[in-house]
XYZ file of C-alpha atoms in Angstrom:
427
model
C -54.721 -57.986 117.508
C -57.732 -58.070 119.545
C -56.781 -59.222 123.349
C -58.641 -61.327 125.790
C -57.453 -59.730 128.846
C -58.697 -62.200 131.166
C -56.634 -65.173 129.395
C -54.283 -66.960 131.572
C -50.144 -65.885 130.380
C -48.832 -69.456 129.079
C -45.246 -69.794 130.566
C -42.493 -69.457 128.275
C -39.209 -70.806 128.497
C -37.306 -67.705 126.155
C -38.069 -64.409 125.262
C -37.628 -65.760 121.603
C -40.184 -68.601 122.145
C -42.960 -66.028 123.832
C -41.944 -63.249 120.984
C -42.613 -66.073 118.128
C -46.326 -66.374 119.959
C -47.137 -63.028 120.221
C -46.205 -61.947 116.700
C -48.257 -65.003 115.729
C -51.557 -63.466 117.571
C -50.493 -60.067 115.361
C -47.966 -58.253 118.162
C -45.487 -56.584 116.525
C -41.997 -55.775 117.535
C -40.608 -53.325 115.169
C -41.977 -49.586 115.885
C -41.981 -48.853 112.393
C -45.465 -51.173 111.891
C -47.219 -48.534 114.331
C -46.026 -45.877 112.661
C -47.198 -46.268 108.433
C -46.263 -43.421 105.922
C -46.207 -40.493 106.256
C -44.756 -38.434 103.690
C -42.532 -35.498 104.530
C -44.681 -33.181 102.330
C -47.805 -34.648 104.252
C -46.599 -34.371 108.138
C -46.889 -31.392 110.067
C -43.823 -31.675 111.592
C -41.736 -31.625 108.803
C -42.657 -27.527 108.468
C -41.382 -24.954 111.268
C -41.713 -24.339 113.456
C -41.193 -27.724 114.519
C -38.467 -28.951 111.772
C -35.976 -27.006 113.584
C -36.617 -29.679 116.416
C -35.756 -32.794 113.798
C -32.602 -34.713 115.349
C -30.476 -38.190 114.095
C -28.700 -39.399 117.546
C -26.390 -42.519 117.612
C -27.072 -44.753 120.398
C -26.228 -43.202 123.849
C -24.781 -40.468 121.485
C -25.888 -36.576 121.403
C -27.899 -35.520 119.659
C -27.465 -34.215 116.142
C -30.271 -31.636 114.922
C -30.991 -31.477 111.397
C -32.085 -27.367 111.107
C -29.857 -25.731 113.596
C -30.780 -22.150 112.286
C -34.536 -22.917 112.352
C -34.482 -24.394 116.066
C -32.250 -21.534 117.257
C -34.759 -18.980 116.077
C -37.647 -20.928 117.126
C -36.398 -21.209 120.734
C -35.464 -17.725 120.913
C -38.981 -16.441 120.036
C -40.190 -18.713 122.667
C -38.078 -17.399 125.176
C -39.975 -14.156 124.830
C -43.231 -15.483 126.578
C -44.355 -14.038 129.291
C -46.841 -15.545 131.596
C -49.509 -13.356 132.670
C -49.680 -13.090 136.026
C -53.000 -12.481 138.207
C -53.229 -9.401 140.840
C -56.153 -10.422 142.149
C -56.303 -13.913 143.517
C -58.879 -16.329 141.618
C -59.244 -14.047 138.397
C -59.955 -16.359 135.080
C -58.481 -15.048 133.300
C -55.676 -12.160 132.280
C -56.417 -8.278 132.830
C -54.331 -6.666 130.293
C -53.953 -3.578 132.207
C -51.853 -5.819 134.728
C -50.400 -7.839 131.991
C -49.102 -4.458 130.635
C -47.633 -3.624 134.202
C -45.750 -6.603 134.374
C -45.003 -6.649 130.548
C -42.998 -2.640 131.428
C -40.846 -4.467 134.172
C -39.434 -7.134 131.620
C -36.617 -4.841 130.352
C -34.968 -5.169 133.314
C -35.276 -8.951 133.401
C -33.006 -9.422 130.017
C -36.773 -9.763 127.843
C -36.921 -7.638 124.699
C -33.258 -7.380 124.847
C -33.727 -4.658 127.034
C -34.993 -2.295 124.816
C -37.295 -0.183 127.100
C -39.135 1.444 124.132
C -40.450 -1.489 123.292
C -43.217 -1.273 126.437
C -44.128 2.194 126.073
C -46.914 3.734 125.550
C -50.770 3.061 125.999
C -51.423 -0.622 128.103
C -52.935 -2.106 124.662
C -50.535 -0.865 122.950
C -48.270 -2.674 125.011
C -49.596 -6.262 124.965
C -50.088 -5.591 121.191
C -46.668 -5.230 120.523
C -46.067 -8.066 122.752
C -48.064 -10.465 120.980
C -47.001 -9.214 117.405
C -43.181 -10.828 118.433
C -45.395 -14.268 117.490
C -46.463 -13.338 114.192
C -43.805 -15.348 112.852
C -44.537 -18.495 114.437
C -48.051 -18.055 114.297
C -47.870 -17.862 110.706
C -45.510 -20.868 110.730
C -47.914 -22.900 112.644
C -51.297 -22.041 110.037
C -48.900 -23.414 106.667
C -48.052 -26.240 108.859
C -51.387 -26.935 109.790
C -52.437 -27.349 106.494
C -50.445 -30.467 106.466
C -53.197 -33.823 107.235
C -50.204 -36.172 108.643
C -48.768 -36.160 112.659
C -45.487 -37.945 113.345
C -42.118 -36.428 114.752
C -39.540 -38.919 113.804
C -37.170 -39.493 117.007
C -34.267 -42.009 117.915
C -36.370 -44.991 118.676
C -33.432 -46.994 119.181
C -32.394 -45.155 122.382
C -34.901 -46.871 124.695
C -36.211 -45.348 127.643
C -33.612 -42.439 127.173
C -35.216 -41.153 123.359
C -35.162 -37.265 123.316
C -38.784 -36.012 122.389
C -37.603 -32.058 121.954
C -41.074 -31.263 120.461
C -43.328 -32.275 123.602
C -42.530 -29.208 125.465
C -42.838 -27.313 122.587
C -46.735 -28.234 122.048
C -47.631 -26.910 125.005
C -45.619 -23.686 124.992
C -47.801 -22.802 121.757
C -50.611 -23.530 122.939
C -50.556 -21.541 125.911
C -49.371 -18.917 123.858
C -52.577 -19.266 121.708
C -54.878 -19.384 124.354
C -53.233 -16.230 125.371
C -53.482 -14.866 122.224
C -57.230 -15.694 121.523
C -57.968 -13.971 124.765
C -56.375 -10.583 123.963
C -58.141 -10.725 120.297
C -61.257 -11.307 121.975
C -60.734 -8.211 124.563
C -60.539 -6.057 121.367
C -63.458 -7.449 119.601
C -61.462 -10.075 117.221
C -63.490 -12.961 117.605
C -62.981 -14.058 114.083
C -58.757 -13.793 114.904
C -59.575 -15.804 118.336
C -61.380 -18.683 116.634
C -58.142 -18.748 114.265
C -55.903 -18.949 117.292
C -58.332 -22.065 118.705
C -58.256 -23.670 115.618
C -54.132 -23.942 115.865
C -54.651 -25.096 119.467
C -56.811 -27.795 117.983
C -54.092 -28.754 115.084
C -51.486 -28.572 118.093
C -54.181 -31.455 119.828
C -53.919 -33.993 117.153
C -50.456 -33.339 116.137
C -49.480 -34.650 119.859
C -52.277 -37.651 118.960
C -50.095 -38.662 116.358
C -47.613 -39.393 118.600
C -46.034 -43.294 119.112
C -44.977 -42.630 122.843
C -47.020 -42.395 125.760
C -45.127 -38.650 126.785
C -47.334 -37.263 123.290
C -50.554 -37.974 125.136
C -50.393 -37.026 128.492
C -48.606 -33.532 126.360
C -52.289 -34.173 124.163
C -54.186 -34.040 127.724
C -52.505 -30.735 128.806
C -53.448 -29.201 125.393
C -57.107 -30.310 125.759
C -57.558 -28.215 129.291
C -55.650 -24.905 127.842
C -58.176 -25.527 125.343
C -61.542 -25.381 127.336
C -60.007 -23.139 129.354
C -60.402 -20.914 126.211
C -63.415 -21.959 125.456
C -64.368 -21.032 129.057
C -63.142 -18.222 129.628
C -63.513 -16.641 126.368
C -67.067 -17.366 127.318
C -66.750 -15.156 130.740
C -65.754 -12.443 128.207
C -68.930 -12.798 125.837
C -66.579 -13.252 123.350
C -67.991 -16.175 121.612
C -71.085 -15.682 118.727
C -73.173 -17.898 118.134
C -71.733 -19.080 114.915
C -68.518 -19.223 116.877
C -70.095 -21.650 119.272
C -71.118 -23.776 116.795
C -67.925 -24.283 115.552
C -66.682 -24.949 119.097
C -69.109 -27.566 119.677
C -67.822 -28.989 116.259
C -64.086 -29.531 116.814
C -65.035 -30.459 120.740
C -67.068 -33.638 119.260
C -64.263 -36.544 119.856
C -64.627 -39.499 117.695
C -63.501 -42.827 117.899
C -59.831 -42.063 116.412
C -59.068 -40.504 120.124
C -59.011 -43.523 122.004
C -57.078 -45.552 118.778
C -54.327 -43.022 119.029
C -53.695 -43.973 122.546
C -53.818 -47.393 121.962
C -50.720 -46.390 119.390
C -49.366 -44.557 121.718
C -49.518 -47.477 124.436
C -48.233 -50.333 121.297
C -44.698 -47.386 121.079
C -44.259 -47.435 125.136
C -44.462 -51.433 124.948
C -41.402 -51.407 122.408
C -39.571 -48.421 124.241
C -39.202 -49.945 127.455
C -38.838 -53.354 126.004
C -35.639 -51.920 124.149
C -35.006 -50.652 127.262
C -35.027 -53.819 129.175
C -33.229 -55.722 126.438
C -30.252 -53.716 126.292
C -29.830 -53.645 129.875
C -30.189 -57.468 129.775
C -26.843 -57.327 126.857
C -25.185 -54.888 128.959
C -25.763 -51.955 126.303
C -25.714 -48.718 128.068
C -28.674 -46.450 125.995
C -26.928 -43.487 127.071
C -28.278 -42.820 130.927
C -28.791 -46.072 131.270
C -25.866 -46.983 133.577
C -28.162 -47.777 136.294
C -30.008 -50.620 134.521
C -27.254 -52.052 133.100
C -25.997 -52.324 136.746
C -29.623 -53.559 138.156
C -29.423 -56.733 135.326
C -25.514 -57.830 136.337
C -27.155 -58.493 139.849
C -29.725 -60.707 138.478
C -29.694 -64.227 136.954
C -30.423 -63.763 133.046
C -33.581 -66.111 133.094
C -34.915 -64.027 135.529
C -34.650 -61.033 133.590
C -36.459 -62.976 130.791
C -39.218 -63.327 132.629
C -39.351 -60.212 133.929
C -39.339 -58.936 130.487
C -41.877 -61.269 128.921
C -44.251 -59.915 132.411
C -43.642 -56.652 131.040
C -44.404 -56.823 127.848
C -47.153 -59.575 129.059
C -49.189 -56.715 130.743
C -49.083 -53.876 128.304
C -50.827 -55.788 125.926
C -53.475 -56.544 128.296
C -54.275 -52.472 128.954
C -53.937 -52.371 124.958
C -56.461 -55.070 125.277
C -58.617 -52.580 127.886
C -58.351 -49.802 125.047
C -59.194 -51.728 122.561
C -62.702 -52.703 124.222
C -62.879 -49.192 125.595
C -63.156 -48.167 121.349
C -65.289 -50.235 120.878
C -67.890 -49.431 123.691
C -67.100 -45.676 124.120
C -66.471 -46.317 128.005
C -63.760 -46.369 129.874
C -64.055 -49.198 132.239
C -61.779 -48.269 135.449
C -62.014 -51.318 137.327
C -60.630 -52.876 134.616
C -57.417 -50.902 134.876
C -57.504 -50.926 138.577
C -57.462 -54.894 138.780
C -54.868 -55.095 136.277
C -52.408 -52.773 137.933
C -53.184 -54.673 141.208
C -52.354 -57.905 139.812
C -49.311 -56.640 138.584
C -48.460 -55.005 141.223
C -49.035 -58.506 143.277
C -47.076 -60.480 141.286
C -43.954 -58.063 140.886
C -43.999 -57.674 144.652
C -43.701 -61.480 144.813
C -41.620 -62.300 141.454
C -39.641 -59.288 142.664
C -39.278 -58.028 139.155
C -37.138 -55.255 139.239
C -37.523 -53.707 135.542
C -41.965 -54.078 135.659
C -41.747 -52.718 139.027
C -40.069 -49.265 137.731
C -41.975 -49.250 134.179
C -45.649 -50.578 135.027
C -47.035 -48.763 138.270
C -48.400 -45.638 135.779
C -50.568 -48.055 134.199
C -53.700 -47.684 135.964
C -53.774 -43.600 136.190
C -52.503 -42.849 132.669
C -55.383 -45.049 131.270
C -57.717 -42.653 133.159
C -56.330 -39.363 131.907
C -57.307 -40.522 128.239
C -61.028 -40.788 129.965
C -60.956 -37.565 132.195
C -59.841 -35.737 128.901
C -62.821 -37.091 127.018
C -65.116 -36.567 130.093
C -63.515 -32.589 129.807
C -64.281 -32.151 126.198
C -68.144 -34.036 126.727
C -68.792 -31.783 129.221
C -67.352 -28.318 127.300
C -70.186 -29.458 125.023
C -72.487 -29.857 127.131
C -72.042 -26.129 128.648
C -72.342 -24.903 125.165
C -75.536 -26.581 124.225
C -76.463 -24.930 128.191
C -75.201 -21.109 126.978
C -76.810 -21.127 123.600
C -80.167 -22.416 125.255
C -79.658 -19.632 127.637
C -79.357 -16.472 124.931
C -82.065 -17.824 122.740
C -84.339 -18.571 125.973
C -83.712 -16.125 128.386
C -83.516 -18.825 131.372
C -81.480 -22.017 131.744
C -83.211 -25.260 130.568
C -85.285 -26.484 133.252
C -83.875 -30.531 132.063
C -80.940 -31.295 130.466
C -83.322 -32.840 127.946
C -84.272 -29.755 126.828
C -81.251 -29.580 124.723
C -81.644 -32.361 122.545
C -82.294 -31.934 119.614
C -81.335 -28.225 118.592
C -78.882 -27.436 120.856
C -76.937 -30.852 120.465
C -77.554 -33.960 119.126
C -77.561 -36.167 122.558
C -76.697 -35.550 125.760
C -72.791 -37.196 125.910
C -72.348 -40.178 128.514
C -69.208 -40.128 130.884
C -66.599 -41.861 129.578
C -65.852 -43.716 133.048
C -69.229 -44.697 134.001
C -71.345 -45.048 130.988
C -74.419 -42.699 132.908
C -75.556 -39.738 130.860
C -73.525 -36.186 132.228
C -75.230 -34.778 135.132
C -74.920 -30.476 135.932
C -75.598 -28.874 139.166
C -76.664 -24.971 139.185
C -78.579 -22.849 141.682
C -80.869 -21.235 139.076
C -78.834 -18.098 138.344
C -78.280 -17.619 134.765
C-alpha cells in the first residue's frame, strides 16, 4: 500500500475495527504475505553452511535445530578465527608477519587444538595454513551462492523473543573473507581476492532478504567490511583495472536496496505487534515475563490503543521508504519529525509498549541511507583511482569522470546534492 504519511490516524474503538481498515488500504497481518516462495532448492540458506543453523521452536520453547551435525561443525570451524591484531597503532590493514606472531601464540590459547606444529615454519607459511582451515566453508559458501533466493525461515510466532542464529553468522564470514581477500592479494592472487569479494557480496543480499529489521542493520555491517576491502586492497595495489571494474559493478545499488528494507520494516511491524498482543492475553513468548507483567498493570483499552499507535507509526516510516524508492533520497527530516511526534504523544499517552519498541525509528532509517551514501562514495573513489593511473594526476573536477570513468557522478542519499571530495593535490 502506498501511505500518506501526513494523514491524520482516525480513532478506533478495537484493534479488530482499526485491523479491518488497514488490511482494507492493503496492510497485511500475516508475515507469510512478505515473505512469497521461495523454494528450498532456490534459497541460499537451505545449503551449509547455514542449514546447520535451521531451527522449529514451540512457543517460549527451545529451540530445536534441524542439522545438528552440520551446525556443530560449522561453529567449530568458526571458532578457529583469529582476529588480526595491529602492532602499530592506525595500520589499515593486517601485516602478516605480525599476524603470524600472534597466529604461533594460539596453541597455548586452546586454538588448533594445541597442536604447535601447526604454526611452524616460514610467517606465510603460517597464515597459509591458517586460512586453508576455511576451505571447507569457503567452498560451502560458493555452491550456496549459486542459489538466486534469500530467506532463513525462523519462529515467527515467538514475537520479540524469535532466535535469528544466522545474523551473527553473516558477519563472522564476512570478516573472514575480507581477511582472506587481503592475504590473497599480499601474494599476488587478485583473481582468488575478487572470488572472496564476490561471497562478501552474496553474504550482502542474503542478509537483504531478510523479514526482520536485525538482517539489515547485520546487511549495513557487511557493506563497511566490504569497502573496507575495497579500500584497503586498494592501499595494497592489489586491484587491476579489470578488477575495478567489476568493483564499481557490484557497488552500483539499485532500487531493490531500499524495497528490502521496507520488507524488512513490514516483518518488525508484525514482530512486535505479536509481541504486544500476547502480552495483552497474558501469553508469555518465552522472556517475555516482563511484558506480560507491564499489561496486568494497565487497563486493556489502553493497551489497544497503545497497540494500534504502534502499529499506527510503522506504517508511516514504511510510508517514508516507500517515497524514499521512489525518489532515490532519503529525506531525514521526515524521520526526525515522525519520531518526535511519537515520541510527544507516547510521553503524553504514556504508552508503555511504543515507548520501548519505537524510539530506533528515526536512526535505523538513516543507516539504510549512510550505507548507500558508503557504497556511492566507494564508487566514486574508483572512478577517482582509475582516472589517476590512466592520467598521471587526479582530475582537476569531479566532472572529469563522467563519462568513462562512471556514468554520473552519484547524489547523497540524505541530501539529494551531487557527492563532494576534498584532497590536497597529492596523488
Amino acid at each position: 500500500p502506498e501511505t500518506n504519511p501526513e494523514k491524520t490516524a482516525k480513532t478506533y474503538a478495537t484493534w479488530e475495527e482499526y485491523k479491518a481498515a488497514s488490511q482494507a488500504e492493503g496492510w497485511h497481518y500475516d508475515i507469510a504475505e512478505y515473505i512469497g516462495d521461495v523454494p528450498d532448492e532456490e534459497n541460499f540458506f537451505m545449503a551449509k553452511p547455514f542449514s546447520g543453523l535451521l531451527y522449529t521452536q514451540e512457543i517460549g520453547g527451545k529451540a530445536v535445530y534441524l542439522n545438528p551435525t552440520i551446525k556443530t561443525n560449522f561453529e567449530a570451524v568458526m571458532s578457529l578465527r583469529v582476529s588480526p591484531q595491529h602492532r602499530i597503532q592506525g595500520r589499515q590493514f593486517p601485516d602478516w608477519g605480525d599476524f603470524a606472531k600472534q597466529l604461533r601464540l594460539e596453541p597455548s590459547r586452546t586454538r588448533y587444538g594445541n597442536r604447535a606444529t601447526s604454526v611452524k615454519g616460514a610467517d606465510e607459511k603460517v597464515v597459509e595454513n591458517y586460512f586453508k582451515q576455511f576451505d571447507g566453508i569457503i567452498g560451502d559458501l560458493r555452491k550456496a551462492a549459486k542459489r538466486p533466493k534469500d530467506f532463513f525461515p525462523i519462529a515467527h510466532e515467538n514475537g520479540a523473543n524469535t532466535l535469528m542464529p544466522h545474523v551473527s553468522h553473516l558477519k563472522g564470514l564476512a570478516g573472514l573473507l575480507y581477511e582472506a581477500a587481503l592475504f590473497r592479494l599480499s601474494r599476488g592472487e587478485a583473481d582468488g581476492a575478487m572470488e572472496c569479494v564476490r561471497l562478501q557480496f552474496r553474504l550482502f543480499e542474503a542478509a537483504g532478504g531478510g523479514v526482520y529489521l536485525m538482517d539489515h542493520l547485520m546487511r549495513s555491517a557487511i557493506g563497511s567490511l566490504i569497502v573496507n576491502t575495497l579500500n584497503d586492497g586498494l592501499h595494497q595495489s592489489g586491484w587491476s583495472e579489470r578488477h575495478l571494474a567489476e568493483w564499481d559493478n557490484l557497488l552500483n545499488l539499485d532500487g531493490n536496496y531500499l524495497k528490502q528494507w521496507e520488507r524488512g520494516m513490514q516483518g518488525e511491524r508484525l514482530m512486535t505487534d505479536l509481541t504486544i498482543e500476547s502480552a495483552i492475553n497474558g501469553v508469555n513468548l518465552g522472556d517475555g515475563e516482563e511484558f506480560v507483567e507491564i499489561a496486568k498493570l494497565m487497563p486493556e483499552q489502553w493497551l489497544v490503543q497503545d497497540r494500534i499507535f504502534y502499529d499506527t507509526a510503522i506504517k508511516k516510516c514504511i510510508g517514508h521508504i516507500q517515497q524514499a524508492r521512489a525518489t532515490g533520497r532519503v529525506d531525514q527530516k521526515k524521520f526526525d519529525l515522525l519520531s518526535s511526534e511519537t515520541d510527544k504523544t507516547i510521553a503524553q499517552k504514556r504508552y508503555v509498549f511504543s515507548g520501548m519498541f519505537l524510539p530506533y525509528l528515526s536512526g535505523t532509517l538513516n543507516k539504510s541511507a549512510r550505507m548507500m551514501n558508503k557504497f556511492s562514495a566507494a564508487r566514486l573513489g574508483i572512478a577517482i583511482e582509475r582516472y589517476r593511473r590512466a592520467k598521471g594526476t587526479l582530475p582537476g573536477d569531479l566532472s572529469d569522470l563522467v563519462t568513462d570513468y562512471i556514468g554520473a557522478l552519484p547524489k547523497d542519499a540524505l541530501t539529494d546534492k551531487p557527492l563532494t571530495w576534498e584532497h590536497h593535490g597529492s596523488p
